[in-house]
């Protein structure tokens, strides 16, 4: 079974440009999460999809960030326009089942390292 | 407040030594899950273990063992007879009631040959 994949692995852009990150979850996983780690800080939650719906986007830093998950399969995270403080590693994770009875494990992709110059 | 503290920023030991990575958590939830993930130099986050708040039994998996103590809000991770391949950053995390993982800062473990 293929794991979570992310593309690109590394992106270098200039301030003001737009970047789109992609995440393909494990097949059959309804839950998809985005996290990021900026330099010197802890990994922080950004948002959570259940299928194509945004379950929780409380961690999104501002309206320059837009996440989508059309059709409930892969997800994209767009940063427009990018700022210097957006530099960091963006991780995607997926899990199979989330309910009151069973909280499943989140499996992570390799991350996308974003550098904004 | 929900918080995970990994006070050890970096640990360096010689191969075959035992090493313990500390994790202390704070949560207002009565039901919660704790996790350990490993981040090798390649960068991906690799799931190691999940423990729920109802189960305080210690767990052993090969050279890895975990000690969960609710009384001290700790979930420590021990590697026995460490190997160079164990070198990585190790993260402790708490799953909150909104299904968000709350992460510690990570401990960088260096195993010298």
GROMACS .gro file of N, CA and C in nm, chain B residues 5-7 9 16 37-38 52-53 64 69 71 78 80 84-85 100 102-103 107 109:
model
   63
  122UNK      N    1   0.583   1.889   2.614
  122UNK     CA    2   0.717   1.940   2.639
  122UNK      C    3   0.819   1.829   2.625
  123UNK      N    4   0.915   1.852   2.539
  123UNK     CA    5   1.031   1.764   2.527
  123UNK      C    6   1.151   1.850   2.564
  124UNK      N    7   1.193   1.836   2.687
  124UNK     CA    8   1.294   1.927   2.740
  124UNK      C    9   1.432   1.903   2.682
  126UNK      N   10   1.672   1.891   2.403
  126UNK     CA   11   1.683   1.938   2.265
  126UNK      C   12   1.767   1.840   2.182
  133UNK      N   13   2.520   0.134   2.138
  133UNK     CA   14   2.495   0.027   2.235
  133UNK      C   15   2.455   0.078   2.372
  154UNK      N   16   0.665   0.988   1.710
  154UNK     CA   17   0.704   0.979   1.570
  154UNK      C   18   0.855   0.997   1.560
  155UNK      N   19   0.911   0.933   1.459
  155UNK     CA   20   1.053   0.945   1.430
  155UNK      C   21   1.072   1.019   1.298
  169UNK      N   22  -0.345   0.522   2.436
  169UNK     CA   23  -0.460   0.598   2.484
  169UNK      C   24  -0.454   0.616   2.634
  170UNK      N   25  -0.531   0.711   2.682
  170UNK     CA   26  -0.522   0.752   2.822
  170UNK      C   27  -0.574   0.646   2.918
  181UNK      N   28   1.274  -0.094   2.151
  181UNK     CA   29   1.200   0.026   2.191
  181UNK      C   30   1.104  -0.008   2.305
  186UNK      N   31   0.293   0.726   3.227
  186UNK     CA   32   0.252   0.745   3.365
  186UNK      C   33   0.161   0.867   3.375
  188UNK      N   34   0.015   0.975   3.638
  188UNK     CA   35   0.038   1.049   3.763
  188UNK      C   36   0.138   1.163   3.744
  195UNK      N   37   1.226   0.483   2.558
  195UNK     CA   38   1.362   0.431   2.581
  195UNK      C   39   1.405   0.342   2.466
  197UNK      N   40   1.691   0.072   2.386
  197UNK     CA   41   1.791  -0.013   2.448
  197UNK      C   42   1.894  -0.055   2.344
  201UNK      N   43   2.335   0.313   1.535
  201UNK     CA   44   2.354   0.434   1.455
  201UNK      C   45   2.227   0.467   1.376
  202UNK      N   46   2.156   0.365   1.332
  202UNK     CA   47   2.033   0.388   1.253
  202UNK      C   48   1.922   0.451   1.335
  217UNK      N   49  -0.657   1.735   1.644
  217UNK     CA   50  -0.534   1.804   1.610
  217UNK      C   51  -0.420   1.742   1.690
  219UNK      N   52  -0.092   1.792   1.884
  219UNK     CA   53  -0.014   1.896   1.950
  219UNK      C   54   0.126   1.838   1.969
  220UNK      N   55   0.226   1.906   1.915
  220UNK     CA   56   0.360   1.848   1.907
  220UNK      C   57   0.456   1.906   2.009
  224UNK      N   58   1.329   1.591   1.997
  224UNK     CA   59   1.461   1.565   2.055
  224UNK      C   60   1.548   1.505   1.946
  226UNK      N   61   1.839   1.293   1.840
  226UNK     CA   62   1.919   1.186   1.897
  226UNK      C   63   2.034   1.153   1.804
   0.00000   0.00000   0.00000
